[in-house]
Structure formats: C-alpha cells, structure tokens
XYZ file of C-alpha atoms in Angstrom:
543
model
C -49.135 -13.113 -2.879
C -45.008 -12.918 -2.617
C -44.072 -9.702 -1.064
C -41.486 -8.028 -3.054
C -38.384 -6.848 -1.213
C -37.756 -3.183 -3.007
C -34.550 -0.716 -1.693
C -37.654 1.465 -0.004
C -38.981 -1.376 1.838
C -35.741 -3.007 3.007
C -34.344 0.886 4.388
C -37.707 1.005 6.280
C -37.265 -2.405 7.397
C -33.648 -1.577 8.803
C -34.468 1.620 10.637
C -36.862 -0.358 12.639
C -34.833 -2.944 13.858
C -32.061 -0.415 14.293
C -35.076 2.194 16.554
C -35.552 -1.612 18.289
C -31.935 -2.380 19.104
C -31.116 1.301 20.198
C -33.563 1.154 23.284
C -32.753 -2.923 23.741
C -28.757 -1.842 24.361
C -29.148 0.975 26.062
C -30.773 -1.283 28.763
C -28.430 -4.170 28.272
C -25.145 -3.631 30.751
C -22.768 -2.494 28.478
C -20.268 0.012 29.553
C -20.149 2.521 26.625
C -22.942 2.985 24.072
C -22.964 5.993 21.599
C -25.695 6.491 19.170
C -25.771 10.010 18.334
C -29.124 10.054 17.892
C -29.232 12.877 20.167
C -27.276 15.862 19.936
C -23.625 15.625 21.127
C -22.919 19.317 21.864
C -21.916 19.343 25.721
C -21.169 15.832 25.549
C -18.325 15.051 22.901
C -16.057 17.979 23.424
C -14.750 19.897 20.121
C -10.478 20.284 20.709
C -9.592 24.169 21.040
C -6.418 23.787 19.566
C -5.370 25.838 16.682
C -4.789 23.151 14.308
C -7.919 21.466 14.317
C -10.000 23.730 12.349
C -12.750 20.499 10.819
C -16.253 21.301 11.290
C -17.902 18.165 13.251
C -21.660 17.401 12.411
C -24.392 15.592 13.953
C -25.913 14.169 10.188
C -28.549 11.217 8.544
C -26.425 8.473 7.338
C -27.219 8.800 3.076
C -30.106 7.072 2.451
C -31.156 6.118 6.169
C -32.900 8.250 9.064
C -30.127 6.885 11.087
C -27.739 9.668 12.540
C -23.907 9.443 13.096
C -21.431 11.971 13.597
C -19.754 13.196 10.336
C -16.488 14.797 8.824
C -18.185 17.603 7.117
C -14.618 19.147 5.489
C -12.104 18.389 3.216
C -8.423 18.367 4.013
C -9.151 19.197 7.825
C -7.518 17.887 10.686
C -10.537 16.733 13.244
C -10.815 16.163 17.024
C -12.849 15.436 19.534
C -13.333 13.418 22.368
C -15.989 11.977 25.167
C -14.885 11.314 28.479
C -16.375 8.267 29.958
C -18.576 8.021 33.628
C -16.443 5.216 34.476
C -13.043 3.863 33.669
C -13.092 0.747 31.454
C -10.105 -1.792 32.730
C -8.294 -3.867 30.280
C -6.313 -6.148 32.355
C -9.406 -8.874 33.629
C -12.294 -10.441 31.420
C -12.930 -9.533 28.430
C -13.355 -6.423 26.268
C -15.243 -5.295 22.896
C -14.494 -2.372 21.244
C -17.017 -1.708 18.310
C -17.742 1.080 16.342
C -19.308 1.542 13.012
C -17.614 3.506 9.590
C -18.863 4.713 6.595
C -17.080 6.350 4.000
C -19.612 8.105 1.992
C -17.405 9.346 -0.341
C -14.787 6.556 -0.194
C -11.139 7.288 1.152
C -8.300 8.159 -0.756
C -5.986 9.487 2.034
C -7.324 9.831 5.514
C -7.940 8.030 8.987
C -11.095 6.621 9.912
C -9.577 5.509 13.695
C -10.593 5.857 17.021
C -8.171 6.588 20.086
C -8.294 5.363 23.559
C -7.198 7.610 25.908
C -6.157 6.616 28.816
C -5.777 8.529 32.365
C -4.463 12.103 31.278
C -1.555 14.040 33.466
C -3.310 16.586 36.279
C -5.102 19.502 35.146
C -5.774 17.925 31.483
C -8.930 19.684 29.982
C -10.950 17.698 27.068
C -10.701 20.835 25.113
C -7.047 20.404 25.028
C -6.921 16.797 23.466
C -4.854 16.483 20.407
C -2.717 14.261 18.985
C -0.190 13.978 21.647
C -2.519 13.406 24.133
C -1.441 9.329 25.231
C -3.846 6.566 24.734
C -3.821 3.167 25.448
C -5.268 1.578 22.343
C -5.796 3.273 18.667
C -8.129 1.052 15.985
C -9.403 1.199 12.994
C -9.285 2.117 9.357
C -6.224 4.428 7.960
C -5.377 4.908 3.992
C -3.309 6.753 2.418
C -0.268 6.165 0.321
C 1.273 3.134 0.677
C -0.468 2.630 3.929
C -4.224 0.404 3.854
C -4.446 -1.220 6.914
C -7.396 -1.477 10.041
C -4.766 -0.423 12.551
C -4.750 -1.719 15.708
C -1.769 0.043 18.380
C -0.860 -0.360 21.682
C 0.274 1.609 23.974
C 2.463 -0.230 27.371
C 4.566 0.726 29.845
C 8.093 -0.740 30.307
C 7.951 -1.838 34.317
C 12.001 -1.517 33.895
C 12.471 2.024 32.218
C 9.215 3.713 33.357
C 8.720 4.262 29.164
C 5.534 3.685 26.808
C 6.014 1.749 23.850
C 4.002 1.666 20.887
C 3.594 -1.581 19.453
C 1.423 -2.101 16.151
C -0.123 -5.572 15.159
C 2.103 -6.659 12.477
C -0.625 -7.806 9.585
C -3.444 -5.676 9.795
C -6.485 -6.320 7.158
C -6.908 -4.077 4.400
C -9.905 -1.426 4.504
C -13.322 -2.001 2.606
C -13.037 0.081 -0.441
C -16.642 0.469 -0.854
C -18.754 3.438 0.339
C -20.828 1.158 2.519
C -21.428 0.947 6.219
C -18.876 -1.238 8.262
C -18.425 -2.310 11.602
C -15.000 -3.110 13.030
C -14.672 -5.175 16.382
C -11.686 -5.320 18.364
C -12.047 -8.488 21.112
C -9.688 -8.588 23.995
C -9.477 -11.790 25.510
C -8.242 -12.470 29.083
C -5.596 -15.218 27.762
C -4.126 -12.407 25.698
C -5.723 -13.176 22.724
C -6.969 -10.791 20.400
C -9.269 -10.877 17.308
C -10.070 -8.070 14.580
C -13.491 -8.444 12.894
C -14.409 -6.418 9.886
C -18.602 -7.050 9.497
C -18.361 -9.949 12.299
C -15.927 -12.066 10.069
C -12.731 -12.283 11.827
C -9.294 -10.685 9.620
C -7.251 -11.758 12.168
C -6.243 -12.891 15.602
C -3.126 -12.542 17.281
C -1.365 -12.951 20.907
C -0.254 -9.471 22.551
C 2.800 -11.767 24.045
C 3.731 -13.001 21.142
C 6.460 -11.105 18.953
C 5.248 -12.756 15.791
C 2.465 -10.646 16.243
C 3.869 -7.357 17.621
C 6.326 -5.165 16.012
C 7.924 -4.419 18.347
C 7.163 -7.276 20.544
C 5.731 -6.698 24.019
C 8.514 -8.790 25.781
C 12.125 -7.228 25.207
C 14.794 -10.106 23.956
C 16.548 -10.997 27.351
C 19.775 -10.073 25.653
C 20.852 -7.411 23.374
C 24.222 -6.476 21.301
C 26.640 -4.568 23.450
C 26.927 -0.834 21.930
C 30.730 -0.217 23.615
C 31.896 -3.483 21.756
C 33.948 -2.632 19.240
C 35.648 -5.088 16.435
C 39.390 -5.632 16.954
C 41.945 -3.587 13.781
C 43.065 -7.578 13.317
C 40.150 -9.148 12.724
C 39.787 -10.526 9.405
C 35.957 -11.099 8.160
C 37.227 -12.467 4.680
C 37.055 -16.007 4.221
C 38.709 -16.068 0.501
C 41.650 -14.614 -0.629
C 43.248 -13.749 -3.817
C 46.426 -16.339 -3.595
C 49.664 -14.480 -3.148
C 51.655 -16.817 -4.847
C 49.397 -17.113 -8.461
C 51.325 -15.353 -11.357
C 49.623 -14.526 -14.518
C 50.447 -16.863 -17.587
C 52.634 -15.382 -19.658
C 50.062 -16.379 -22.592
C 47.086 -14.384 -20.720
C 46.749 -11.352 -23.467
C 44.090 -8.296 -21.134
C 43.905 -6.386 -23.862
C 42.080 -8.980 -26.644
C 38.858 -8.121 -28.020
C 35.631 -9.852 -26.591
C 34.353 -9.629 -29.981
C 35.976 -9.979 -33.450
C 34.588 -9.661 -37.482
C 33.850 -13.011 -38.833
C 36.243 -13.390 -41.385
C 34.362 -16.748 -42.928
C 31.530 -14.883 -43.168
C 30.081 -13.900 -46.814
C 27.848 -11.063 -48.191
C 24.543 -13.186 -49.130
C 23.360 -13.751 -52.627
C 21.120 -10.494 -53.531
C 21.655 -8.162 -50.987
C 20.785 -4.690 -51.972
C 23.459 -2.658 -51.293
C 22.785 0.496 -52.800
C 18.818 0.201 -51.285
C 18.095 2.164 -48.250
C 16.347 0.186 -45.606
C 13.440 3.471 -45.609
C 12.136 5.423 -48.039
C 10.211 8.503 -48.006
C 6.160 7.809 -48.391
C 5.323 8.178 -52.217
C 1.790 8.357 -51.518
C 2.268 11.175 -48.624
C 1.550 14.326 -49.228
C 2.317 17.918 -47.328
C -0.672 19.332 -45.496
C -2.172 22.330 -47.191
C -2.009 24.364 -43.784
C 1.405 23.602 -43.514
C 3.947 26.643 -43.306
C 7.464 26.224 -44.126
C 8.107 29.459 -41.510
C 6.158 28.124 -38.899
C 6.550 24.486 -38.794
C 9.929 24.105 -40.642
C 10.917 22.453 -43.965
C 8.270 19.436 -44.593
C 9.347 16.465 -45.126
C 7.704 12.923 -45.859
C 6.996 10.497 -43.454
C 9.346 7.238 -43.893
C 7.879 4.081 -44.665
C 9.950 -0.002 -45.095
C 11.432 -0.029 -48.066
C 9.231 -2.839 -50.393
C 12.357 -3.823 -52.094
C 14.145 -4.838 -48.679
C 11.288 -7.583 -48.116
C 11.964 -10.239 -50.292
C 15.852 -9.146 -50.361
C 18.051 -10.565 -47.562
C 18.784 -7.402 -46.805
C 19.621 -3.881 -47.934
C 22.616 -0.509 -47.456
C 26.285 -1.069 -46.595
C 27.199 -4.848 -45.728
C 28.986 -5.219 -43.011
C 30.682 -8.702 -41.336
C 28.789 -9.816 -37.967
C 31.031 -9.831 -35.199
C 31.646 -13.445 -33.252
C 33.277 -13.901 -30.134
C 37.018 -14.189 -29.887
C 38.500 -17.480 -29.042
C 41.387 -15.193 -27.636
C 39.510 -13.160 -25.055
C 40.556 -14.250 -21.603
C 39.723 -10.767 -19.359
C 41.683 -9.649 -16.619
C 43.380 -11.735 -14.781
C 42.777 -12.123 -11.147
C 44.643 -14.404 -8.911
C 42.392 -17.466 -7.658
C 40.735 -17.453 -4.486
C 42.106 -19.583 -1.660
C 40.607 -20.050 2.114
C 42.067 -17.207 4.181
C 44.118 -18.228 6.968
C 43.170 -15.699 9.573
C 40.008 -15.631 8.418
C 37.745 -15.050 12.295
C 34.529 -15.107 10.660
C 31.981 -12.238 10.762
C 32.585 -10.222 13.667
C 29.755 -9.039 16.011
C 29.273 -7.563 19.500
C 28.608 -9.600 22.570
C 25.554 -10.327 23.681
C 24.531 -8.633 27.059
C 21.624 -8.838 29.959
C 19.248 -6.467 28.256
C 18.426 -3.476 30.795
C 15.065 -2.947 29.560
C 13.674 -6.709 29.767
C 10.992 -8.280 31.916
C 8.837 -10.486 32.032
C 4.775 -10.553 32.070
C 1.670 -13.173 31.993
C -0.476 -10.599 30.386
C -0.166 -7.044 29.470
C -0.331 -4.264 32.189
C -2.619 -2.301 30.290
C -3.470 1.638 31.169
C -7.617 1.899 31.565
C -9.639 3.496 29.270
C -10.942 6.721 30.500
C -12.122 8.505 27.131
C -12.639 7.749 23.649
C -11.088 10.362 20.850
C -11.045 10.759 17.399
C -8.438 12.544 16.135
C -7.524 12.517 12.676
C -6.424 14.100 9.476
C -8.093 13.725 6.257
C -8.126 14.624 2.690
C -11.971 13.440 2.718
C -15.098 14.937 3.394
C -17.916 12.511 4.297
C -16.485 10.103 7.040
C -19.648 9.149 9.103
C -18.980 7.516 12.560
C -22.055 5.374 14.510
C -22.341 3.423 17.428
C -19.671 3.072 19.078
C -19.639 0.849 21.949
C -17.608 -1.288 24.876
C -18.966 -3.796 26.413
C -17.362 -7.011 28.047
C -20.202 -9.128 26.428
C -19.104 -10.759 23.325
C -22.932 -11.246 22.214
C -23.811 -7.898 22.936
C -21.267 -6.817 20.261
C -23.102 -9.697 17.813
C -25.934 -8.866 18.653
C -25.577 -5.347 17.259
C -23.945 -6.340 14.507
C -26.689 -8.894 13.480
C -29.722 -6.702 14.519
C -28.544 -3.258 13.839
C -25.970 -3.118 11.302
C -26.927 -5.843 8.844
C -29.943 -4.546 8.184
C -28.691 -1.500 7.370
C -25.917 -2.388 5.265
C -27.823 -4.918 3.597
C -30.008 -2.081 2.620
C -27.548 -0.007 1.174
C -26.535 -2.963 -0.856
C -29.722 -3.489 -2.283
C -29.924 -0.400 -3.136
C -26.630 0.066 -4.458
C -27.466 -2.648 -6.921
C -30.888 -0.941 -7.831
C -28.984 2.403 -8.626
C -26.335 -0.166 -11.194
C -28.667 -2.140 -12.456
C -30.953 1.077 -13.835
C -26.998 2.387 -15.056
C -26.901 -0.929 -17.112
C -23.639 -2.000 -15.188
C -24.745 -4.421 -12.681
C -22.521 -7.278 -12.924
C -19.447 -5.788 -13.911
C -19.459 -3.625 -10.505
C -20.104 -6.709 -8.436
C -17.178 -8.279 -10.220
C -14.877 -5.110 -9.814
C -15.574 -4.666 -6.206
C -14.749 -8.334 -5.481
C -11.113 -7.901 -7.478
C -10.402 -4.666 -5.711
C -11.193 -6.666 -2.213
C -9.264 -9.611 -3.510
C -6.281 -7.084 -4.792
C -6.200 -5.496 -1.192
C -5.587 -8.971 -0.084
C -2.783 -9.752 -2.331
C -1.292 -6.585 -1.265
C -1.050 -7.450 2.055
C 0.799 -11.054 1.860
C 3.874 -10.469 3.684
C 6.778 -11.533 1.129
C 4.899 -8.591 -1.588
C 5.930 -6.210 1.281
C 8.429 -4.427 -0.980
C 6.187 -3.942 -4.187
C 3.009 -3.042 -1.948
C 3.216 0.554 -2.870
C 3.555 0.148 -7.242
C 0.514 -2.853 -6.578
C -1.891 -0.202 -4.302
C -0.891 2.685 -6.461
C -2.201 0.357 -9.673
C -4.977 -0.353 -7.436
C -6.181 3.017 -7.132
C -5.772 3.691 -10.404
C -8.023 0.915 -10.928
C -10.732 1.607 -8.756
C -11.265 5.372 -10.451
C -10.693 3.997 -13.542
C -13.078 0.847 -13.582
C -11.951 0.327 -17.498
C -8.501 -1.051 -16.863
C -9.517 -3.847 -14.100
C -8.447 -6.589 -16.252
C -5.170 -4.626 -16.940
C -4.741 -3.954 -12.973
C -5.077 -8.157 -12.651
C -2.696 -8.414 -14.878
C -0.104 -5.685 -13.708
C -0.473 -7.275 -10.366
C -0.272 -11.138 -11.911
C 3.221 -9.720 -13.490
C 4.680 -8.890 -10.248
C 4.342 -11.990 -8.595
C 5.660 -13.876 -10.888
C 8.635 -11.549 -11.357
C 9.292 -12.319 -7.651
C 8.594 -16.045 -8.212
C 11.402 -15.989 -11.254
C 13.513 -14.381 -8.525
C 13.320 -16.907 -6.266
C 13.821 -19.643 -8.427
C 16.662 -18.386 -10.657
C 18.166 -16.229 -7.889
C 18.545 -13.174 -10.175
C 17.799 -11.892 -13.899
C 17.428 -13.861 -16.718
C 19.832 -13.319 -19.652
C 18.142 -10.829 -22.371
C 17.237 -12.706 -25.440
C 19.199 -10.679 -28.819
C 16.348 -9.049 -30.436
C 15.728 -6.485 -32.514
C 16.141 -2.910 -30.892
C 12.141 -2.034 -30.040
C 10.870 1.137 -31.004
C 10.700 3.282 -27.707
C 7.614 4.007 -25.884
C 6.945 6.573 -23.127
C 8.306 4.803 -19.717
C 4.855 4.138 -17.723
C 4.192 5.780 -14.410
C 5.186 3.946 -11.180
C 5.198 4.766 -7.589
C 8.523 5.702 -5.392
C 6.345 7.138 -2.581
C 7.990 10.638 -3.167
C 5.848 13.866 -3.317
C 1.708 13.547 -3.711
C -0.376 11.690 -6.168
C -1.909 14.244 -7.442
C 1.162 16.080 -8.703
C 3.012 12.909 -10.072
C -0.567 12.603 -12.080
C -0.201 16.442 -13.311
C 3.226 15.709 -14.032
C 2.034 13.060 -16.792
C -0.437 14.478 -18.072
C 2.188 17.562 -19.165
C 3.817 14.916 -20.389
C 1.472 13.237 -22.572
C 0.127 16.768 -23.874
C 4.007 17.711 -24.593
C 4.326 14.750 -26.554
C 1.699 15.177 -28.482
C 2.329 18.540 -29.248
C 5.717 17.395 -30.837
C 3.623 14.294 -32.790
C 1.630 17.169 -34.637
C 4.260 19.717 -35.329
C 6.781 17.298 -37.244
C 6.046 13.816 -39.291
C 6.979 10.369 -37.110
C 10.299 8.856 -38.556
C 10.501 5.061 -38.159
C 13.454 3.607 -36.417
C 16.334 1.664 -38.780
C 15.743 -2.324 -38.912
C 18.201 -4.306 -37.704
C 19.612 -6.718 -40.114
C-alpha cells in the first residue's frame, strides 16, 4: 500500500526532524545556537529607549509547533539584543552566520536584518542598544521603496584615520516575496571570500578586497584629486570654436519660413465643404432625469459624420503646408579647432592620506547579536539563528531542519490553492515575481529599478495584471536597448492627433505609496464624476 504524503503528515514529519536536529546542534560545537524554543525573557534583552515601543513575542511559526521570535506590531520600530558568552573572531578560519525568516504576512516596507555588534564603549548596558549602537556586520532582508535587497554591510576601521567605514556589497539578491520560511547564510572565508545563500543556493559571492565588490571599496585608491587645486582663469576646455573670420552670406535670409502653403496643391474632386466633420447623434436622446438647472443645457453626444466616409474629406479646405526650399535658420559661424584649446582641466593627483594597505580585513569581533529594525509589518518571525565555523553544520541545518519545514508549508500552500481552484496560475505568478526581482536587479536597469519594483508590487497585490507587469517590464528594456543602439529618440512618425487618455501612474520615489495610490483613485472618481454630469464630445479628425 503507497503511503500518501498529505500537508498533516508532511508538518508532523518536519517537526520531528526539526525536535531531532535541535538536541543534535546543541551538542555539536557551534558557537551560537538560538532556538527560542524556550522563553527568551532574561536572555534577549528588550531596548529601553523611548523610540522602540514594538511588542516582541515568543510565538508558533503558522502552521508548525515550531517557535520563533515574532514582530507582533505594525508600524513599530523593534529592538533587542543577546549578548554572547564568548566573543566570535572574524579575522582566522571561517565563519557562518545563519538565521532563519519568515514573513507571515509578506513585506511591503520593513527590515528583516540582523546586526552584529561588536565590542561596545565602557559602561554600555544591553538595554541601551539602538540603532547607533556600532556593529561589525548587518545581514539580511530589507524592502521598502525602491530598496529589495538581502543586505550584507560592513563595518572597518581605517588603520590611517582611526575612522569606521561602512561598506555595502554592491549586488545584493533580491528578497523572497513569498510568505514562506527562508534561511539566509552568510560564509566568511579566510581568503576573503564571501558567499550569500538564500535556502543553501548561493546569490552571490564576492571578495571583501575587491572594490568591484564593495561600494566603497575596503582599500582607499593610493591617490586622490587635490581639493586646493584650482583651474587656472586661462585655461581653455573648448576644443571647437566658432571661426572669427566666417561672415554670413549675404543670400542667408533668418527670417524665412520653415514651412510654406503648397501653392500646386488642389482642392480634391468631392470634398464636402459645407459638411461638418461631426454631427450631433440623431438617434440620442436626453435622459428623462435630466435637469436643465442642475446639469446645464443638454446637448447630444457627437458622432463621425457618415457623409465624410466615402468623401475625401469634409469643412473649410485648406492648402497643406510643405517645407520651404528657402529656409536656411540662423546662421552660426563654423566650428574650427581652438588654438588654446588645454583640454579638460582637472586637479592633480596626490598621495591619498587615508590609504593602506591589508591581506585581509581587520575585522572588530562579534560580541552580541541585535535586531533592530523598523517596520510597516506585523508578522516577521525570526528562528534559529546560529554561528558556527563549520560549514556543514550550517548545511546540515538547512537540510535537516529547515527543508522539512518549508517543504511543508509548500505543500500545504498548494493544498490551500488547489481547493481555491487557482493552483497553477500561483505557481506561475510566484516564479515571474522571483524572475521580475531578478531583472530588477541587473546593474545597467539601475535607473528604472524603482518604476519596474513599483509595477512589481502592483503586480503581486493585483495577481490579474501579471501578464501586463511582463510586459511593462519587457517595454523598458527594450526602450533602453533602442537607446543604446540609436543613441537617442527616434523621430515621431506624423499621425493623427490621439484622443487623450489619463497619464498612468509612475514612481519618482517622492512621498508614500499609499498616498500617491489615494491620490489616483480621487482622480479616477473625479473623472468620472465629470463623464456622468456632461455627454463625451469626440475629438476633430485630422484630414
């Protein structure tokens, strides 16, 4: 008899493996293992400060008998932090940060991030950690805006200037936009490599000395633009010149039309002159409710005029206009190659002050994990978070603890669709969204990232217009691509003048969503207000 795997089953299933692995890594030598199976009063400290009013909880994960520590509030700020037995050193072997994330009620605008603090000044309480309190590394998910990225920052001191510098891995991966558990894994490598896994597939890998990675790089440039150098009054940065000796031909007429009537042209055979090109509906009638007071004089919609079709054309005949063969413009003097032209002027280069040189990074310790964090979500549930310098400890997690779990979920994500009738199409939609998240992040869409993830999110509350997202997005690139290859605009074909249409919504990254969304829908409802209180009048044709 074939056992049948149901949502119930494969939860129970997971929960066992995950009661196995909890007691199998707790013995395994790992530096930092939290749980929260137990409760984490006296052991994660709550920040006193005034501005973090969030309520943390100690909750089940939906749907599992696993626990995790949750953002129980909307629009809170959050923080809290554990102090570790031991400092974790980041400058020999390796090291695995891991932690687990799920957004139970997905993430519009929020951080999902952990913070690694490192030694705090004298006399530092845990009650007082906040956001300026200095860490050495800060990873994981943050959305909001134009910002989707797994962040990973951080934090080194400049042997030269005594300063810390913040430096941020240049092409983070885009966050899951599912409500489903994740696991992110942040690998430190002793040869100054580093690797970001999302659900032990790796999003990226980068070198902390490397300033293709970095922004800014780790290294200082050895030299730097001297801020006293100053350009000279004489020097001359243009290398074309109008020629002082050119003198405008004395045939060269400024003032000619571009355009002129076509005097060879003639009115064609049959055209209507005393037709209008619209006429008023004979088949419309006014509305019986309709009050002369109220809603002003009635007056028939306008419809083409049936005569105009087979006519070549109908009203006042007028020449068309053709371009003069007299038009010359102003006149500029030509352009000749500058004599004193110096070329484009720029400072000296000097020693830069604040440059050294390293083999690896000098990296602060760890001496406490924090999460601190603002969000516009309730819901955020954090798990197991652990460091460890064993690579396969970390996999071994991941494969025996979280798998099963968030296989589990999935199955019973797709039981909950399939009984809703919309199994496929979610599948498909979730794959897009990760695939649009993607495209979003390729480096040379960097300027259009905010209109593409604002059409994204659009998308992903409005499952309907998927296909239109695809193509929205589809649209841009190739704009860019026509860019590229034609170095600018293409001329506008001479059409017909298009009846107008309500501009549609973009993104400028000014002021909230939700109040550029209020603001159309006023909009819309305005307009069609104004549709019922007076009849639609049809633009004029061009002829």
């Amino acid at each position: 008899m074939k056992l049948k795997l149901t949502p119930q089953l494969a939860l129970a299933a997971a929960l066992l493996l995950i009661s196995s692995f909890a007691s199998q890594i707790q013995a395994s030598d790992v530096t930092f293992y939290e749980s929260f199976d137990e409760s984490f009063d006296g052991r994660w400290i709550v920040s006193g400060k005034e501005d973090y009013k969030g309520v943390w909880k100690r909750t089940k994960s939906e749907g599992h008998d696993d626990y995790g520590l949750l953002v129980s509030e909307k629009a809170r700020k959050y923080a809290i932090v554990k102090e570790l037995d031991e400092a974790v050193s980041l400058k020999d072997g390796t090291v695995v940060l891991q932690y687990e994330v799920r957004l139970q009620n997905g993430l519009e605008c929020g951080g999902a991030y952990l913070k690694y603090l490192r030694p705090q000044d004298a006399g530092w309480k845990s009650d007082e950690f906040d956001n300026e309190s200095p860490y050495s590394i800060m990873f994981g998910p943050d959305k909001c805006g134009s910002t989707n990225k797994v962040h990973f920052i951080f934090k080194h001191k400049n042997p030269k200037t005594g300063e810390y510098v913040e430096h941020h891995l240049k092409n983070p991966p885009s966050v899951p936009s599912d409500k489903l558990s994740h696991v992110y894994t942040a690998i430190l490598k002793p040869d100054n490599e580093l690797r970001i896994l999302i659900d032990g597939e790796e999003k990226n890998a980068a070198n902390f000395l490397s300033s293709e990675d970095f922004e800014p790089p780790l290294i200082p440039a050895k030299t730097i633009p001297d801020p006293d150098d100053k350009k000279p009054e004489d020097w001359d940065e243009r290398a074309k010149i109008p020629d002082p000796d050119a003198v405008k031909p004395d045939d060269w007429d400024e003032d000619a039309s571009m355009e002129i009537e076509d005097e060879e042209a003639v009115k064609p055979e049959g055209w209507l002159d005393d037709e209008p090109e619209e006429i008023d509906d004979p088949e419309a009638t006014k509305p019986e409710d309709w009050d002369d007071e109220e809603d002003g004089e009635w007056e028939a919609p306008k419809i083409d005029n049936p005569k105009c079709e087979t006519a070549p054309g109908c009203g006042e005949w007028k020449r068309p206009m053709k371009r003069n063969p007299a038009y010359k413009g102003k006149w500029h003097a030509p352009l000749i190659d500058n004599p004193n032209y110096k070329g484009i002027w720029k400072p000296r280069d000097i020693p830069n002050p604040e440059y050294f040189e390293l083999d690896k990074p000098d990296f602060e310790p760890i001496v406490a994990i924090g999460i601190e964090i603002w969000t516009m979500q309730d819901g955020i549930l954090f798990d197991n978070i652990l460091i460890t310098a064993d690579e396969k400890v970390a996999e071994s997690y991941r494969k025996t603890a979280w798998k099963p779990k968030f296989e589990a979920e999935k199955e019973k994500l797709k039981a909950e669709e399939a009984a809703a009738g919309s199994d496929g199409l979610s599948d498909f939609q979730k794959k897009v969204f990760d695939l649009l998240y993607k495209v979003a992040d390729v480096p040379f869409l960097e300027a259009h990232k905010p209109k593409i993830l604002d059409l994204i999110e659009k998308a992903e509350k409005q499952p309907n217009i998927t296909i239109g997202v695809l193509v929205s997005v589809a649209v841009i690139i190739l704009t860019i691509f026509f860019k590229i290859l034609f170095g600018g605009k293409k001329p506008k074909p001479n059409v017909p003048e298009a009846r107008s249409e309500p501009a549609a919504e973009t993104s400028d990254n000014q002021g909230s969503r939700e109040e550029k969304r209020e603001g159309v829908e006023e909009e819309e409802e305005e307009e069609k207000e104004d549709a019922a209180a007076a009849p639609r009048r049809r633009s004029r044709r061009e002829t």
